[in-house]
């Protein structure tokens, strides 16, 4: 995480640094940091206090010696809807023109650091080109996920047709802003048996719920509980970076939870929930009463149910320990991955550099067939084969054979026997909701918790979010769906928190997903279940393509590789409520996308 202040490297300033010291006091920089070609706007808007900026100085806009100021461009250099990265000496700034006004924001996405200048400016926000996070142009606030932090907003003014930006040096270095949060003032904080908010699950949905409550000023007790040994971590990295240690994966440092009074109970399994008495019971017998409850238990991986299923060195990937052990065992040896979905293929790609051999076993004819279609699946399969991954398709595992208890061979239904020292099973997951069966909280036939658009369950005061729920997808006619994406879990966690505070928020985000293999990223937005055609533009062989998934004459989702920021553009168009027709993507003319997402 951010927070370390390294000495800045000397940089060559290519900018005009400005205004004699004596003139500075006369500036009328608007509190919102907004400048317009017409005039200064001392709009008197409520000033947004930036947590990071407050660390060394109680004032949100530190003294002149802590700031850098420069003319960054001429007003004619940017048209409406254009963005530009400029260097201020202590770091870069994203300057943009939206709706006739200039704005300056942090230039780097706080999630994984994407350059936002390559993203999409639309409808008063900037959408990240990599995984779709959105930031408000007028405040820098994170408006859609993934990620936890917002951007700094810098002051802008126009003088003699030039655009000036003024920024604190510290903010330029940090390039992220944690929103101001309330601290816990509840007298019951500590070890008491009751809490105001109990959150079962410290994954993406649970953490965002807790942070949103604090951001919204909630100062009563919040308890998050998890089966894990660790504080909330970046689960998607487990299958892309199997070597990563838990501390490298942490989403927030320990001090963060302490500072904001968010209690995290690790290795704490809730075994029953008594909704009548508003009480959760833990495996060790501990009971905790709550006023509001969020259920965010995620899912549990499916396992193999064949002969030899209990032999050693067969793994699913749910925790850092799983991932770390797989790499240790695979080094220089034979690895078999069962299941050619996102998780299995990411693991297979990662292991090619470590293992002696990597084989993939899959029921379907091609990897990713159900999610990405036959042609995209084949193109990706070729990339894997070129990286010496061997595929065993249209078959399944019939037996896991061991020597001295440890896996030695995987026997397939096709009678083929594959040598294996370690096996990773990635064949899907089921909602981790078994503990709710007798609770009175509704579960559907597959075990998902149905919620409404406000993330409310059938029990008042009980909310649910993340992989474990089905919810009405607003832009697909409110069809009830389960969308197990990292971004979606964040968005739902926030809506649940807002509704705990009676803010009447509704879930309306466009689903966004990504995967990474062999240094290449595939991005995906929308909800493609039930697609009946795939329109591909670009070059599949070169893995530089965009694939539009259609149902009838409507585009319902999009995937791309090496074609940024097309997926973010499509996500913006879908988020605006506009329907994309099949004929619009069939021609190969993408000019309809170059507008501003309307
Ligand atoms: C290896 C891997 C890679 C992935 N990669 C991607 C990706 O690239 N992109 C993407 O969009 N999505 C990815 N996903 C999916 C993404 O991680 C999930 O959609 C997301 O984590 C769901 O968030 P959640 O909060 O619902 O559940 P989780 O993040 O799974 O968290 C569930 C929490 O509930 C706790 N819990 C469960 N039961 C109990 C109980 N009874 N008592 C107490 N605590 C309990 C768990 O310990 C955990 O803390 C990946 C998933 C995995 C496993
Ligand atoms: S880097 Fe921006 S959303 Fe991931």
XYZ file of C-alpha atoms and ligand atoms in Angstrom:
655
model
C 0.000 0.000 0.000
C 0.878 3.580 -0.329
C 2.104 5.646 2.511
C 5.865 5.617 2.089
C 7.485 8.919 1.259
C 10.576 8.279 -0.810
C 12.702 11.239 -1.769
C 11.640 12.355 -5.247
C 14.098 11.774 -8.083
C 15.282 14.967 -9.725
C 13.231 15.556 -12.847
C 13.609 17.840 -15.758
C 10.741 20.302 -15.646
C 9.222 20.867 -19.040
C 6.671 23.247 -17.667
C 6.339 26.865 -17.004
C 6.419 27.447 -13.277
C 4.615 30.510 -12.370
C 3.331 33.436 -10.439
C 5.717 35.348 -8.249
C 5.348 34.532 -4.556
C 3.774 37.941 -3.848
C 0.905 37.242 -6.240
C 0.028 33.912 -4.827
C -1.989 35.165 -1.925
C -4.345 36.869 -4.366
C -5.362 33.724 -6.154
C -8.938 32.697 -5.974
C -8.638 28.992 -6.548
C -12.020 27.401 -6.317
C -12.503 25.002 -3.438
C -13.623 22.350 -5.851
C -10.401 22.764 -7.790
C -12.354 23.632 -10.905
C -11.322 26.197 -13.479
C -13.184 27.496 -16.481
C -12.016 29.437 -19.528
C -14.591 32.101 -18.691
C -13.669 32.985 -15.152
C -12.561 31.680 -11.817
C -15.305 29.907 -10.036
C -15.084 30.558 -6.343
C -18.010 28.239 -5.967
C -17.807 27.863 -2.217
C -18.500 24.156 -2.498
C -17.829 22.102 0.604
C -14.158 21.418 0.655
C -13.194 17.773 0.463
C -10.658 16.924 3.112
C -8.161 14.397 1.829
C -7.018 11.837 4.390
C -3.552 11.486 2.855
C -3.025 15.204 2.679
C -3.911 15.618 6.306
C -1.120 13.395 7.584
C 1.621 16.019 8.005
C -0.572 19.108 8.139
C -4.067 19.662 9.475
C -4.836 21.848 6.461
C -6.036 20.142 3.304
C -4.183 22.584 1.070
C -0.748 22.893 2.588
C 1.347 26.014 2.512
C 2.935 27.251 -0.702
C 6.259 25.598 0.065
C 4.459 22.240 0.108
C 2.809 22.884 -3.225
C 3.911 23.019 -6.772
C 2.151 25.104 -9.354
C 2.539 25.262 -13.091
C 0.959 26.290 -16.348
C 0.293 22.951 -17.969
C -1.288 23.821 -21.295
C -3.086 26.401 -23.356
C -6.884 26.370 -23.099
C -7.042 25.449 -26.783
C -4.828 22.401 -26.312
C -7.715 20.289 -25.010
C -11.129 19.800 -26.570
C -14.082 18.717 -24.480
C -13.668 15.051 -23.604
C -9.890 15.068 -23.967
C -7.310 14.160 -21.348
C -3.601 14.757 -21.045
C -0.901 13.684 -18.592
C 1.384 16.476 -17.440
C 4.488 16.375 -15.258
C 4.596 18.733 -12.269
C 8.057 17.768 -11.117
C 6.907 15.860 -8.047
C 4.591 13.617 -10.002
C 2.186 13.559 -12.884
C -1.314 14.959 -13.079
C -4.196 14.091 -15.348
C -5.591 17.268 -16.891
C -8.893 17.005 -18.696
C -11.660 19.103 -20.168
C -15.208 18.048 -19.480
C -18.323 20.019 -20.183
C -16.319 23.141 -20.924
C -14.344 23.024 -17.698
C -10.810 21.974 -16.911
C -10.035 19.560 -14.087
C -6.852 18.046 -12.690
C -6.737 14.663 -10.975
C -4.234 11.993 -9.939
C -3.046 10.274 -13.105
C -2.728 6.695 -11.881
C -5.520 4.307 -10.967
C -5.172 3.429 -7.273
C -6.229 -0.183 -8.002
C -3.238 -1.535 -9.983
C -1.757 1.712 -11.273
C -3.158 1.977 -14.814
C -2.461 5.281 -16.604
C -5.896 6.906 -16.595
C -5.059 9.026 -19.619
C -5.582 5.836 -21.608
C -9.019 5.355 -20.082
C -12.399 6.778 -20.987
C -13.748 10.215 -20.089
C -17.509 10.125 -20.146
C -20.505 11.424 -18.228
C -18.429 13.363 -15.715
C -16.132 10.518 -14.817
C -12.932 8.804 -15.894
C -13.099 5.032 -16.340
C -9.868 3.070 -15.953
C -8.740 1.225 -19.108
C -7.630 -1.911 -17.250
C -10.441 -3.087 -14.966
C -13.089 -0.384 -15.246
C -12.866 1.583 -11.953
C -14.538 5.007 -12.296
C -13.555 8.326 -10.728
C -15.606 11.486 -10.520
C -14.131 14.335 -12.507
C -15.389 16.897 -10.037
C -14.149 15.273 -6.819
C -11.757 12.421 -7.773
C -13.956 10.112 -5.722
C -14.112 6.438 -6.610
C -17.588 5.905 -8.089
C -17.282 2.384 -9.427
C -14.935 -0.442 -8.596
C -12.560 -2.311 -8.311
C -10.168 -0.759 -5.790
C -10.638 1.049 -2.512
C -9.102 4.481 -2.902
C -9.980 7.655 -4.749
C -7.895 10.128 -6.721
C -6.581 13.440 -5.522
C -8.317 16.410 -7.034
C -6.021 19.336 -7.737
C -6.753 23.033 -8.041
C -7.069 24.507 -11.509
C -7.306 28.068 -12.709
C -7.262 29.732 -16.077
C -5.212 32.840 -16.590
C -4.381 34.513 -19.888
C -5.659 31.492 -21.787
C -3.374 29.176 -19.879
C -4.400 26.319 -17.611
C -2.627 26.340 -14.256
C -2.569 23.407 -11.858
C -1.619 23.644 -8.231
C -0.967 20.486 -6.245
C 0.515 19.403 -2.951
C 3.823 17.614 -3.474
C 2.775 14.899 -1.102
C -0.425 14.196 -3.012
C 1.549 14.017 -6.240
C 3.786 11.373 -4.749
C 1.029 9.317 -3.149
C -1.251 9.283 -6.202
C -4.114 7.874 -4.128
C -6.534 9.257 -1.587
C -8.203 7.293 1.132
C -11.523 8.907 1.865
C -12.001 10.468 5.248
C -13.627 7.981 7.603
C -15.330 8.181 10.944
C -13.703 6.412 13.861
C -15.505 4.103 16.212
C -16.851 5.897 19.281
C -19.185 3.143 20.376
C -18.812 2.365 24.094
C -19.419 -1.308 23.346
C -16.240 -1.583 21.250
C -13.800 -4.051 22.730
C -14.741 -7.560 23.643
C -18.426 -7.220 24.265
C -20.923 -9.713 22.896
C -22.834 -7.243 20.813
C -22.073 -5.144 17.791
C -24.006 -2.686 15.695
C -22.892 -4.164 12.410
C -21.701 -7.725 11.946
C -20.214 -8.622 8.578
C -19.787 -12.332 7.890
C -16.975 -12.476 5.350
C -13.926 -10.233 5.071
C -13.568 -10.482 1.306
C -14.245 -7.788 -1.238
C -17.902 -7.253 -0.346
C -17.351 -7.300 3.418
C -14.408 -4.908 3.411
C -16.088 -2.374 1.121
C -19.205 -2.496 3.277
C -17.175 -1.717 6.401
C -15.216 1.083 4.712
C -18.339 2.630 3.210
C -20.027 2.726 6.600
C -17.066 4.610 8.033
C -16.873 6.915 4.980
C -20.513 7.762 5.481
C -19.837 8.756 9.069
C -21.027 5.621 10.878
C -19.204 5.583 14.209
C -20.668 2.561 15.973
C -19.105 -0.846 16.312
C -18.333 -2.865 13.152
C -17.096 -6.469 13.344
C -15.841 -8.301 10.249
C -15.198 -12.028 10.516
C -13.353 -14.408 8.239
C -12.305 -18.046 7.998
C -8.882 -16.839 6.898
C -5.791 -16.325 9.035
C -5.209 -12.974 7.358
C -6.676 -9.543 7.108
C -8.590 -8.941 3.838
C -6.407 -9.671 0.815
C -6.464 -9.474 -2.964
C -7.971 -12.824 -3.875
C -7.743 -12.441 -7.688
C -3.954 -12.329 -7.377
C -3.865 -15.840 -5.905
C -4.141 -17.521 -9.291
C -2.078 -14.959 -11.199
C 0.806 -14.645 -8.806
C 0.883 -17.901 -6.866
C 4.181 -17.068 -5.171
C 2.843 -13.905 -3.532
C 3.041 -13.863 0.256
C 0.011 -12.880 2.365
C 1.560 -9.575 3.392
C 2.060 -8.662 -0.280
C -1.603 -9.369 -0.949
C -3.070 -7.363 1.937
C -5.658 -4.794 0.827
C -5.131 -2.620 3.896
C -2.416 -2.646 6.582
C -3.216 -3.643 10.157
C -2.984 -0.006 11.298
C -5.795 0.938 8.941
C -8.264 -1.312 10.749
C -7.096 -0.058 14.104
C -7.297 3.592 13.075
C -10.836 3.247 11.747
C -12.179 0.974 14.463
C -12.994 -1.925 12.140
C -12.560 -5.106 14.156
C -11.508 -8.163 12.178
C -11.994 -11.590 13.742
C -9.729 -14.012 11.858
C -10.225 -17.813 11.863
C -13.717 -17.107 13.131
C -16.364 -19.270 11.514
C -20.014 -18.407 11.943
C -21.938 -21.666 12.232
C -25.493 -20.416 12.753
C -27.443 -17.183 12.587
C -30.466 -16.661 14.823
C -32.410 -13.897 13.058
C -35.164 -13.757 15.681
C -32.703 -12.840 18.444
C -30.278 -11.134 16.040
C -27.371 -13.298 17.095
C -24.541 -15.128 15.289
C -22.939 -18.181 16.826
C -19.303 -18.991 16.106
C -17.689 -22.425 15.887
C -15.963 -21.981 19.261
C -19.311 -21.156 20.903
C -18.827 -17.382 21.002
C -22.112 -15.520 20.418
C -22.376 -12.047 18.983
C -25.539 -9.982 18.861
C -25.954 -7.524 16.032
C -28.309 -4.761 14.948
C -27.541 -5.068 11.228
C -26.019 -8.055 9.488
C -24.219 -8.374 6.156
C -23.775 -11.867 4.765
C -20.769 -11.911 2.421
C -19.385 -15.445 2.764
C -18.392 -15.839 -0.903
C -18.147 -19.311 -2.292
C -16.420 -22.644 -1.681
C -14.562 -24.350 -4.513
C -15.988 -27.544 -5.985
C -13.753 -30.545 -5.481
C -13.294 -33.783 -7.411
C -15.427 -36.669 -6.410
C -13.535 -39.542 -7.992
C -11.528 -42.499 -6.780
C -8.475 -41.304 -4.843
C -9.941 -37.831 -4.210
C -8.223 -37.633 -0.817
C -4.657 -38.216 -1.949
C -2.079 -35.589 -0.998
C -1.061 -32.681 -3.262
C -4.437 -32.021 -4.830
C -5.535 -28.409 -4.308
C -8.193 -25.856 -4.902
C -6.988 -22.225 -4.793
C -8.757 -20.190 -2.114
C -6.002 -18.971 0.185
C -2.406 -17.775 -0.072
C -1.297 -21.051 1.550
C -2.953 -23.071 -1.237
C -1.274 -20.996 -3.931
C 2.166 -20.983 -2.273
C 2.112 -24.767 -1.749
C 1.151 -25.419 -5.368
C 4.174 -23.470 -6.656
C 6.535 -25.197 -4.213
C 5.324 -28.640 -5.280
C 5.219 -27.848 -9.001
C 8.755 -26.517 -9.315
C 10.561 -28.758 -11.817
C 7.817 -31.368 -11.618
C 4.571 -32.341 -13.348
C 1.449 -30.280 -12.766
C -2.080 -31.093 -13.866
C -4.871 -28.516 -13.855
C -8.437 -29.770 -13.934
C -10.834 -27.248 -15.468
C -10.069 -24.767 -18.250
C -11.995 -21.773 -16.880
C -10.427 -18.501 -15.753
C -8.893 -19.813 -12.534
C -7.507 -23.051 -14.022
C -6.029 -21.335 -17.062
C -4.402 -18.599 -14.986
C -2.774 -21.236 -12.779
C -1.664 -23.277 -15.817
C -0.105 -20.156 -17.395
C 1.728 -19.266 -14.192
C 3.095 -22.776 -13.714
C 4.608 -23.049 -17.210
C 7.639 -21.113 -15.970
C 8.054 -23.283 -12.897
C 6.964 -26.827 -13.669
C 8.547 -29.488 -15.829
C 5.185 -30.111 -17.516
C 1.731 -28.540 -17.324
C -1.375 -30.403 -18.521
C -4.964 -29.208 -18.562
C -7.960 -31.556 -18.381
C -11.347 -30.212 -19.486
C -14.817 -31.525 -20.251
C -15.449 -29.070 -23.065
C -13.831 -28.994 -26.489
C -12.059 -25.672 -25.937
C -11.098 -23.629 -22.899
C -13.411 -20.748 -21.916
C -15.999 -22.012 -24.422
C -19.041 -21.182 -22.329
C -17.851 -17.722 -21.292
C -15.905 -16.536 -24.373
C -17.122 -18.776 -27.185
C -15.456 -21.305 -29.459
C -13.271 -19.019 -31.594
C -11.818 -16.938 -28.775
C -11.330 -20.144 -26.759
C -9.355 -21.719 -29.620
C -7.146 -18.666 -30.049
C -6.312 -18.673 -26.353
C -5.731 -22.429 -26.412
C -3.134 -21.922 -29.141
C -1.336 -19.381 -26.963
C -1.162 -21.993 -24.198
C 0.031 -24.731 -26.566
C 2.740 -22.389 -27.817
C 3.809 -22.126 -24.203
C 4.020 -25.962 -23.986
C 0.772 -26.595 -22.115
C -0.741 -29.956 -23.090
C -4.524 -30.225 -23.274
C -6.712 -33.256 -22.637
C -10.117 -32.094 -23.827
C -13.596 -33.607 -23.711
C -12.649 -35.894 -20.893
C -12.614 -35.887 -17.113
C -10.686 -37.347 -14.223
C -11.652 -40.851 -13.230
C -8.952 -41.541 -10.634
C -6.155 -39.846 -8.719
C -3.387 -42.397 -8.095
C -0.876 -42.000 -5.319
C 2.459 -43.416 -4.277
C 3.009 -43.400 -0.517
C -0.080 -41.242 -0.163
C 1.195 -38.580 -2.599
C -0.280 -37.928 -6.027
C 1.617 -39.665 -8.837
C -0.853 -40.008 -11.722
C -4.138 -38.603 -12.952
C -6.210 -41.186 -14.791
C -8.695 -39.817 -17.334
C -12.008 -41.280 -18.481
C -10.434 -41.496 -21.934
C -8.064 -44.084 -20.282
C -5.095 -41.780 -20.697
C -2.777 -41.680 -17.686
C -1.038 -38.347 -17.016
C 1.975 -38.059 -14.686
C 1.271 -35.600 -11.892
C 3.060 -34.443 -8.745
C 0.556 -31.721 -8.039
C -2.994 -31.166 -9.229
C -5.045 -27.955 -9.117
C -8.804 -28.287 -9.376
C -10.633 -25.294 -10.869
C -14.086 -26.599 -11.667
C -16.255 -23.851 -10.241
C -17.623 -22.981 -6.844
C -20.779 -23.152 -4.778
C -22.103 -20.440 -2.456
C -20.682 -20.825 1.070
C -24.116 -20.548 2.649
C -24.543 -23.962 4.320
C -24.541 -22.292 7.768
C -27.723 -20.390 6.870
C -29.855 -23.414 6.037
C -31.941 -23.362 9.216
C -31.801 -19.609 9.750
C -34.981 -18.457 8.023
C -32.913 -16.432 5.554
C -34.089 -17.490 2.095
C -31.755 -19.521 -0.070
C -32.559 -20.573 -3.610
C -32.287 -24.147 -4.895
C -28.561 -23.705 -5.640
C -27.839 -22.216 -2.225
C -27.546 -18.560 -3.310
C -29.063 -15.828 -1.155
C -31.613 -13.893 -3.239
C -31.508 -10.148 -2.587
C -33.332 -7.162 -4.042
C -31.602 -4.235 -5.753
C -30.846 -2.772 -2.320
C -29.055 -5.990 -1.298
C -31.743 -6.793 1.273
C -32.607 -10.392 2.056
C -36.071 -11.555 3.085
C -35.246 -10.671 6.720
C -35.342 -6.964 7.691
C -31.908 -5.723 8.737
C -30.129 -8.620 7.051
C -28.231 -7.759 3.853
C -26.154 -9.948 1.564
C -23.537 -9.220 -1.108
C -20.865 -10.775 -3.301
C -20.403 -14.242 -4.774
C -23.077 -15.756 -2.523
C -26.048 -13.779 -3.862
C -28.385 -13.562 -6.800
C -29.578 -10.022 -7.490
C -31.598 -8.144 -10.143
C -29.258 -6.958 -12.907
C -30.664 -3.509 -13.720
C -29.547 -3.202 -17.355
C -30.677 -6.757 -18.253
C -34.335 -6.265 -17.349
C -33.624 -6.897 -13.669
C -33.048 -10.563 -14.354
C -31.897 -12.358 -11.178
C -28.289 -13.383 -11.667
C -25.190 -14.401 -9.769
C -22.055 -12.580 -10.909
C -18.959 -13.794 -9.078
C -16.601 -10.921 -9.943
C -14.286 -8.960 -7.710
C -15.690 -5.646 -8.992
C -19.303 -6.726 -8.469
C -18.602 -7.789 -4.876
C -17.182 -4.311 -4.149
C -20.184 -2.577 -5.683
C -22.659 -4.715 -3.778
C -20.795 -4.228 -0.492
C -21.140 -0.474 -0.923
C -24.854 -0.612 -1.738
C -25.467 -2.828 1.312
C -23.677 -0.310 3.554
C -25.616 2.621 2.105
C -28.888 0.841 2.748
C -27.900 -0.064 6.286
C -27.806 3.721 6.670
C -31.199 4.068 4.962
C -29.758 5.846 1.935
C -31.919 3.912 -0.517
C -29.093 3.000 -2.903
C -29.589 0.510 -5.727
C -27.129 -1.768 -7.467
C -26.691 -0.618 -11.041
C -23.093 -1.290 -12.017
C -22.101 -2.927 -15.314
C -20.191 -6.148 -14.532
C -16.463 -5.986 -15.325
C -13.997 -8.867 -15.222
C -10.404 -9.481 -16.212
C -7.951 -12.312 -16.465
C -4.195 -12.327 -17.071
C -2.081 -15.030 -18.711
C 1.468 -14.921 -20.095
C 1.623 -11.191 -19.483
C -1.504 -10.546 -21.548
C -4.773 -9.329 -20.121
C -8.229 -10.153 -21.300
C -10.919 -7.727 -20.212
C -14.618 -8.384 -20.191
C -17.697 -6.290 -19.477
C -21.408 -7.001 -19.486
C -23.319 -10.183 -18.839
C -22.979 -12.650 -21.686
C -24.913 -15.634 -20.423
C -27.026 -17.097 -23.222
C -25.202 -15.296 -26.082
C -26.152 -16.685 -29.474
C -23.490 -15.087 -31.663
C -20.001 -13.611 -31.385
C -18.832 -10.775 -33.639
C -15.056 -10.519 -33.708
C -13.097 -7.507 -34.904
C -9.305 -7.400 -35.071
C -6.987 -10.355 -35.364
C -7.576 -13.427 -33.229
C -4.322 -15.091 -34.339
C -2.380 -12.064 -33.198
C -4.464 -11.952 -29.988
C -5.390 -8.372 -30.782
C -9.138 -8.447 -30.932
C -12.472 -7.379 -29.579
C -15.330 -9.880 -29.364
C -18.923 -8.699 -29.040
C -21.362 -11.246 -27.598
C -24.877 -10.794 -28.891
C -28.309 -12.149 -28.113
C -30.878 -11.473 -30.788
C -29.890 -8.069 -32.131
C -28.418 -6.762 -28.887
C -24.794 -6.703 -27.681
C -24.836 -8.117 -24.163
C -21.125 -8.296 -23.399
C -17.672 -7.629 -24.793
C -14.195 -9.123 -24.395
C -10.902 -7.810 -25.693
C -7.170 -8.373 -25.734
C -4.641 -5.707 -26.726
C -7.463 -3.404 -27.717
C -7.707 -0.989 -24.799
C -9.758 0.869 -23.812
C -12.564 -0.679 -25.828
C -14.025 -2.732 -22.995
C -14.125 0.333 -20.755
C -15.773 2.287 -23.571
C -18.432 -0.338 -24.046
C -18.959 -0.519 -20.278
C -19.571 3.248 -20.266
C -22.041 3.005 -23.117
C -23.920 0.209 -21.345
C -23.797 2.108 -18.054
C -25.367 5.109 -19.770
C -28.419 2.960 -20.500
C -27.880 2.870 -24.253
C -28.475 -0.438 -26.032
C -25.805 -1.467 -28.523
C -27.229 -3.193 -31.601
C -25.572 -6.078 -33.359
C -25.436 -4.191 -36.671
C -23.375 -1.456 -34.997
C -20.538 -3.882 -34.259
C -20.807 -5.981 -37.415
C -19.459 -3.338 -39.777
C -16.057 -3.017 -38.132
C -16.577 0.744 -38.032
C -16.129 1.657 -34.376
C -16.786 5.354 -34.800
C -19.974 5.023 -32.769
C -17.703 4.277 -29.839
C -15.453 7.261 -30.227
C -18.139 9.629 -28.999
C -18.652 10.107 -25.314
C -20.551 6.996 -24.476
C -23.918 8.327 -25.311
C -8.133 -17.706 -7.220
C -9.189 -16.742 -7.603
C -8.940 -15.809 -8.611
C -9.928 -14.899 -8.988
N -9.650 -13.983 -9.960
C -10.575 -13.054 -10.295
C -10.325 -12.058 -11.277
O -9.264 -12.026 -11.890
N -11.258 -11.129 -11.535
C -12.463 -11.140 -10.891
O -13.302 -10.280 -11.162
N -12.752 -12.068 -9.949
C -11.833 -13.025 -9.640
N -12.123 -13.966 -8.692
C -13.423 -13.917 -8.038
C -13.401 -12.925 -6.877
O -12.319 -13.196 -6.038
C -14.709 -13.025 -6.131
O -15.755 -12.640 -7.006
C -14.732 -12.133 -4.888
O -13.677 -12.452 -4.029
C -16.066 -12.293 -4.179
O -16.066 -11.520 -3.042
P -16.933 -11.907 -1.751
O -16.722 -10.805 -0.801
O -18.280 -12.281 -2.177
O -16.257 -13.257 -1.243
P -14.789 -13.609 -0.874
O -13.826 -12.573 -1.362
O -14.573 -15.000 -1.345
O -14.782 -13.575 0.709
C -15.587 -14.421 1.459
C -15.252 -14.226 2.916
O -16.206 -14.909 3.711
C -15.534 -15.648 4.718
N -16.455 -16.698 5.170
C -17.080 -17.646 4.424
N -17.904 -18.387 5.214
C -17.793 -17.903 6.470
C -18.382 -18.253 7.716
N -19.257 -19.232 7.826
N -18.023 -17.544 8.818
C -17.124 -16.519 8.725
N -16.546 -16.145 7.561
C -16.882 -16.821 6.450
C -14.288 -16.087 4.015
O -13.315 -16.528 4.918
C -13.914 -14.793 3.314
O -13.316 -13.898 4.222
C -11.172 -14.912 -8.326
C -11.432 -15.865 -7.317
C -10.448 -16.763 -6.966
C -10.720 -17.775 -5.877
S -5.926 -0.639 -12.526
Fe -7.662 0.617 -12.674
S -9.308 -0.672 -12.203
Fe -7.580 -1.914 -12.037
